[in-house]
Structure formats: structure tokens, C-alpha cells
Coordinates of C-alpha atoms in Angstrom, one line a residue:
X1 CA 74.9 118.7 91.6
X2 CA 74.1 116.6 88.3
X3 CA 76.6 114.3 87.3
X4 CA 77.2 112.2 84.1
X5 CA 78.9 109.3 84.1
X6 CA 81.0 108.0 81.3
X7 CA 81.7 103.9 82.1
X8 CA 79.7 101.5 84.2
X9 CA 82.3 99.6 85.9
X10 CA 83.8 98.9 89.6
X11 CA 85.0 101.9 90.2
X12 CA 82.3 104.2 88.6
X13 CA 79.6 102.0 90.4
X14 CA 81.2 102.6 93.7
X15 CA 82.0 106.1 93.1
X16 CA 78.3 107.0 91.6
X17 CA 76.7 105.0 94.0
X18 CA 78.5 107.1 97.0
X19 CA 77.8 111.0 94.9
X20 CA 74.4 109.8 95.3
X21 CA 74.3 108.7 99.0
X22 CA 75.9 112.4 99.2
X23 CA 73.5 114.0 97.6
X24 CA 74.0 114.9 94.0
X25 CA 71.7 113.4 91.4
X26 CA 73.0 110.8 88.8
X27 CA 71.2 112.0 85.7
X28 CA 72.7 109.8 83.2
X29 CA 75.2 106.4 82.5
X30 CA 76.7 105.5 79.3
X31 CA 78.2 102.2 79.0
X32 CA 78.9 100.0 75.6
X33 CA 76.6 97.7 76.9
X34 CA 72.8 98.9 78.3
X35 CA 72.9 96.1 80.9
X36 CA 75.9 97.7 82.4
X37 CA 74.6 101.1 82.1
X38 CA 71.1 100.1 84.0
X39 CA 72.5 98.3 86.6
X40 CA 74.5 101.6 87.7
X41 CA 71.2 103.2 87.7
X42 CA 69.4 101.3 89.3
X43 CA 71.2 102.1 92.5
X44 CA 71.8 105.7 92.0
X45 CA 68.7 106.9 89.3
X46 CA 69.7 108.6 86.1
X47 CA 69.0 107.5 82.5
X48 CA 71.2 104.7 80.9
X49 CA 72.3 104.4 77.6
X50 CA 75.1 103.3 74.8
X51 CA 75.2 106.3 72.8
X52 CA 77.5 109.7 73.7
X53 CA 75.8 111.3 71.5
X54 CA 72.2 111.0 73.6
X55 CA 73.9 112.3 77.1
X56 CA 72.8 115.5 78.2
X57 CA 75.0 118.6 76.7
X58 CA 74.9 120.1 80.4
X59 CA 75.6 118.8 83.9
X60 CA 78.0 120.0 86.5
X61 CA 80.1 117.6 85.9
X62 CA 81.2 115.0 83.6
X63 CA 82.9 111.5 85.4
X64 CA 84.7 109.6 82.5
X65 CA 85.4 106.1 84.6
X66 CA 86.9 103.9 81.8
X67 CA 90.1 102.6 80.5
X68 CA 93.2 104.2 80.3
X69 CA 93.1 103.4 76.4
X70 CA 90.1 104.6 75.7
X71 CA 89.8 108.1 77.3
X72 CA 91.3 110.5 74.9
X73 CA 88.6 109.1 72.2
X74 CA 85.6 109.1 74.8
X75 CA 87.0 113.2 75.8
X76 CA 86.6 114.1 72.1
X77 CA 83.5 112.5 71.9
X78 CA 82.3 114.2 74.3
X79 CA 83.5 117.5 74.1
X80 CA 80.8 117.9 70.6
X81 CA 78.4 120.7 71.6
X82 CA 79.5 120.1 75.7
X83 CA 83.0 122.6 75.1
X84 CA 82.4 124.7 78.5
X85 CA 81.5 122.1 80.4
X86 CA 83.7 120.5 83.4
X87 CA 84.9 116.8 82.4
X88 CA 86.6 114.9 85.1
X89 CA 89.0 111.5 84.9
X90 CA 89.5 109.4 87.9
X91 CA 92.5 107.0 86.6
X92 CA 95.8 106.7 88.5
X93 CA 98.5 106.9 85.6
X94 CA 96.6 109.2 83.1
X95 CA 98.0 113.1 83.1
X96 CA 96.1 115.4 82.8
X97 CA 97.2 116.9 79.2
X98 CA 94.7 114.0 77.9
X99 CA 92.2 116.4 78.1
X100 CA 93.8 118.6 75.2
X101 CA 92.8 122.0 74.3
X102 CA 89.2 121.5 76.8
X103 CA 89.5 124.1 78.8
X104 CA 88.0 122.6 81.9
X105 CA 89.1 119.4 82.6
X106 CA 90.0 118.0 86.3
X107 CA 91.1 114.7 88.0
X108 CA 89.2 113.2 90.6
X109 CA 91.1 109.6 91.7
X110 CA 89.9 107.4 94.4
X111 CA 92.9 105.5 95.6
X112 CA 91.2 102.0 96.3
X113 CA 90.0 99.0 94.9
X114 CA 86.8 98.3 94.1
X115 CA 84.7 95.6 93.6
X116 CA 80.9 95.5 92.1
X117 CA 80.0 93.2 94.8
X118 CA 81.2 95.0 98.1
X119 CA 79.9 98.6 98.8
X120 CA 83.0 100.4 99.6
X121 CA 82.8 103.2 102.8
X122 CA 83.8 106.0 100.6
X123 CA 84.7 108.7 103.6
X124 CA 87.9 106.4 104.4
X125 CA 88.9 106.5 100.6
X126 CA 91.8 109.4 99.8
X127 CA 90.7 111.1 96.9
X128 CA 93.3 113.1 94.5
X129 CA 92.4 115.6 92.3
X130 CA 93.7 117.9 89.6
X131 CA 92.6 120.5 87.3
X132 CA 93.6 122.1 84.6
X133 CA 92.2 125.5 85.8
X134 CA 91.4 126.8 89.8
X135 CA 87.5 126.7 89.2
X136 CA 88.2 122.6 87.8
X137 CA 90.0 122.9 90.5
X138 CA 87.3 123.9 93.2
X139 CA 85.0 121.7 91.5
X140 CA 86.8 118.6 92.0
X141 CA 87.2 119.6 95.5
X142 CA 83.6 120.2 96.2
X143 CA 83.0 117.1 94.6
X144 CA 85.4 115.0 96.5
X145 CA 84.9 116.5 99.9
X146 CA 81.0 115.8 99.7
X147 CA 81.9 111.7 99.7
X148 CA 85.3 111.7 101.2
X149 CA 87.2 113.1 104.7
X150 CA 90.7 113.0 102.8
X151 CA 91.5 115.0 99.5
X152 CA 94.5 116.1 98.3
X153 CA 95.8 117.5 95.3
X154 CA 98.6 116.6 93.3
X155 CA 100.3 116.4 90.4
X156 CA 99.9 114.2 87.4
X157 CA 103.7 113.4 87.5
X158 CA 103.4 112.8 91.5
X159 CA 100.1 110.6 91.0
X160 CA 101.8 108.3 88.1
X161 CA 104.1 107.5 91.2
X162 CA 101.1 106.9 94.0
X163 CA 99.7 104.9 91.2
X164 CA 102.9 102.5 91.1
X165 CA 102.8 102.4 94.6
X166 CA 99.4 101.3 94.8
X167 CA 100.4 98.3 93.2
X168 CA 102.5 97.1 94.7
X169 CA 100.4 97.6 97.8
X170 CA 97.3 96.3 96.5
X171 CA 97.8 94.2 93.4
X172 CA 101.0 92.8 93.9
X173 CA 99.9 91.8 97.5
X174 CA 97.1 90.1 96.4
X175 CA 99.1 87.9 94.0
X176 CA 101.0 87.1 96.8
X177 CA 98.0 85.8 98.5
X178 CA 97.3 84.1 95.1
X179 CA 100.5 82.2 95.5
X180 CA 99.9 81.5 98.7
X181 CA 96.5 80.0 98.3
X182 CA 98.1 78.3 95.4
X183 CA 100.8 76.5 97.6
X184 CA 98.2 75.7 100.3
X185 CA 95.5 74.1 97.7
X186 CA 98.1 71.3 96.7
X187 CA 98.3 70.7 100.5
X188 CA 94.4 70.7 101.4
X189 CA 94.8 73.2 103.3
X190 CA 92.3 76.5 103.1
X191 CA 93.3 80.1 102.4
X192 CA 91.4 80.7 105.5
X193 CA 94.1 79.8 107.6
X194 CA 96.2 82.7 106.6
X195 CA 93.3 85.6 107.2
X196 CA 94.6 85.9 110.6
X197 CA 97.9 86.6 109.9
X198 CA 96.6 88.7 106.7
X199 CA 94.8 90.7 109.0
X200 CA 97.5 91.4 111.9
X201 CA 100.4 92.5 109.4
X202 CA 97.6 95.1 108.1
X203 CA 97.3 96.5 111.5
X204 CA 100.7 96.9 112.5
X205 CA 101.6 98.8 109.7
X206 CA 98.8 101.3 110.9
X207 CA 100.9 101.9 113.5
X208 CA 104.3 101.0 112.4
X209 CA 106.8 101.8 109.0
X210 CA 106.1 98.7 106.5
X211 CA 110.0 98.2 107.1
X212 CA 109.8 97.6 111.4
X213 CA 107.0 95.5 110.6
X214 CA 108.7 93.1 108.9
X215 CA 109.5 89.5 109.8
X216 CA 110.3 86.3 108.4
X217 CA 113.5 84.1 106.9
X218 CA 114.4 86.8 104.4
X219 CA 114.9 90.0 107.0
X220 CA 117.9 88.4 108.2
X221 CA 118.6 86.6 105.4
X222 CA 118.7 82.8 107.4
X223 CA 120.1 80.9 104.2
X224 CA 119.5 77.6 105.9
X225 CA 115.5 78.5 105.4
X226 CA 115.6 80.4 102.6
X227 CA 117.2 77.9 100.7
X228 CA 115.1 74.8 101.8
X229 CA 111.9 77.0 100.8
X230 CA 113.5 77.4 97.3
X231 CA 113.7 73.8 97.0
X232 CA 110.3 73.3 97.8
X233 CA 109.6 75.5 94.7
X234 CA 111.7 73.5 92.3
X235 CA 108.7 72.6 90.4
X236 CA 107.5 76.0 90.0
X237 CA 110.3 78.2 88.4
X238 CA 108.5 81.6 88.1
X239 CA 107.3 81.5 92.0
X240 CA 111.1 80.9 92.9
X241 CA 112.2 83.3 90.8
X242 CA 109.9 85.5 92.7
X243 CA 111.0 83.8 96.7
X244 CA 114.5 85.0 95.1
X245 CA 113.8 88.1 94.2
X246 CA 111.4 89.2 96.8
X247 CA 113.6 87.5 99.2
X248 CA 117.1 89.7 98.2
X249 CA 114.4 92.8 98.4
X250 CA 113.4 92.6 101.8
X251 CA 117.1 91.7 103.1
X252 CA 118.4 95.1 100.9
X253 CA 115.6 97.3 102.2
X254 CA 116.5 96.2 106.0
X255 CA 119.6 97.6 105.3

């Protein structure tokens, strides 16, 4: 297929980088700024640019990879002389009305984080799609099924929640690690030191609920520790706050 993509960041390098791997030919990348827009093409081909205006009025599909805030100007941008042709979001929280009256206009969302600097295995990536008409629809799938062995569809109500939930999987998580490394700098001690125990409480939920695998002070709420640890936080009121909080969560959810 030909594909246009619409934003040159993590996720739209990642995802254009793994359409072309597939198969399908990247004939063109806008971006606001041409050194964005080149570097996405020079891993997957296609002609880069900073003007809509200049993108090709047909491809099979159109990938719009930007901001949340931005897409419903991008989408009427776009739609100019390209009316019939199939545009395609891949945010978390965005519903699909955004598209308006265009009549073919899908949702193709790779649940993952991405990075610029680490090639992501895209066949281990879910993929969730929507579209606002059953040939979208198909097209989506086609689409997602050529880079990924999980697609599902769903619902732009039902992926606003998978979005929330994906952060505090993800994001949240890895403020926690923040924190942690945080904690452990003061000390001289390296972040390293916890990439062990990083990596064995991601496995066991593999094969485990998140709530069997959890351990710790806070599961059965030992005061004695939990409030020693607070003490140690007295010169850091938010991250207490957040022991506190995260501490009373755990305990409530073991319940």
C-alpha cells in the first residue's frame, strides 16, 4: 500500500519504519520542521516536507501521528481536494467523531511506548482500531495485521479507558522508577541495582494477576515500616504524599 504520514515523531517513526519493513511504501512525511520530516525518510523512503498542501491528494491511506491538540486542524487541512480518501489517527484518548463529516476516517493505535532511539518489535505490539465505516474498518485491519500478531477493535469510549490504564502501567511506573533513582542518587548508589528486581516483577505478572504479585510493607499494611519510610521522606512532601497514597491503595486493593 502507499501511506502518508502526517507527524514525524516517536511513535510515527516506529510505526512508518515497521509498514515499511512490512511492505508498503512510505511515499511521503510532513512534519513542521524538514529535519524531522527527512529523518523519517530516510529509514523508510518517501518524500519529506512542511507543507500539507504539497502531500499527495491520493494514497491508501493517510497516518496523522501528532498531538491530541492539533488533529482536528491537521484533518481539515487535509481533507482539501483528498474528501474520499481513508485518514487514519493512532492516539489513545481521541474519539473518533474528530474526524467530522469525513466519511472515511479510522483509528489505528499502537498500545506502546516509543522511543526514537530503540526500534520497537512491532508484531508484539497490540494494535486497536476503529472506523467510522466497515471498509475504514477493513482497512485498518489490513493495515494493522501486516505489522502486528494482535489487533482488536474497540470503541472510542472503551480505548479512552485502555488509554488511562496505559498510564498508569507505563507512565506512572516510570515515575516511580524516577523516584526511585532519585532516592538512590542522594545515596550513591546506581539505578542499576534495581533492574533486577524491575525485571522479575515484570515477569511475574506474565504469569500472575498484578494483585497476587504484590509484595512489600504496604500489602499488609506493617505500620512499624511504613511509617519509618515516611519519615525518611520528611524532606520531600510530594513523594510522601505519594508513599501515603500509593501505600493506602495497594492495602485497599488487597482487600
Amino acid at each position: 500500500m502507499d501511506i502518508v504520514f502526517i507527524g514525524a515523531g516517536r511513535l510515527a517513526t516506529n510505526l512508518a519504519r515497521a509498514l515499511h519493513d512490512g511492505g508498503h511504501r512510505i511515499t511521503a512525511v510532513y512534519s513542521r520542521t524538514m529535519a524531522s520530516a527527512e529523518a523519517v525518510c530516510s529509514l523508510c523512503g518517501g518524500t519529506p516536507t512542511t507543507d500539507i498542501a504539497s502531500l499527495p491528494l491520493e494514497a491508501d491511506a493517510f497516518v496523522l501521528a501528532v498531538k491530541d491538540s492539533v488533529l482536528g486542524e491537521l484533518i481539515a487541512r487535509l481533507d482539501k481536494g483528498r474528501e474520499n480518501q481513508a485518514f487514519f489517527h493512532t492516539a489513545g484518548s481521541v474519539p473518533l467523531s474528530v474526524f467530522g463529516s469525513h466519511r472515511r476516517g479510522g483509528v489505528i493505535y499502537p498500545m506502546q511506548t516509543f522511543s526514537k532511539e530503540r526500534q520497537v518489535d512491532f508484531s508484539r505490539v497490540p494494535i486497536f482500531i476503529e472506523g467510522n465505516s466497515e471498509d475504514t474498518l477493513a482497512l485498518a485491519e489490513r493495515i494493522a495485521r501486516s505489522v502486528s500478531s494482535e489487533v482488536r477493535r474497540l470503541s472510542s469510549e472503551d480505548r479512552r479507558h485502555l488509554h488511562l490504564a496505559a498510564v498508569f502501567a507505563c507512565n506512572f511506573a516510570n515515575h516511580c522508577y524516577a523516584l526511585s533513582a532519585r532516592i538512590l542518587e542522594k545515596h550513591g548508589v546506581p539505578f542499576s541495582v534495581m533492574l533486577p528486581l524491575i525485571e522479575e516483577t515484570a515477569q511475574k505478572v506474565e504469569t500472575m494477576h498484578p494483585c497476587e504479585a504484590q509484595t512489600g510493607p504496604a500489602i499488609r499494611y506493617d505500620e512499624n515500616v511504613i511509617e519509618a519510610q515516611k519519615q525518611l521522606l520528611a524532606d520531600e512532601p510530594m513523594m510522601r504524599q505519594v508513599y501515603e497514597l500509593m501505600s493506602k491503595s495497594i492495602y485497599q486493593l488487597a482487600q
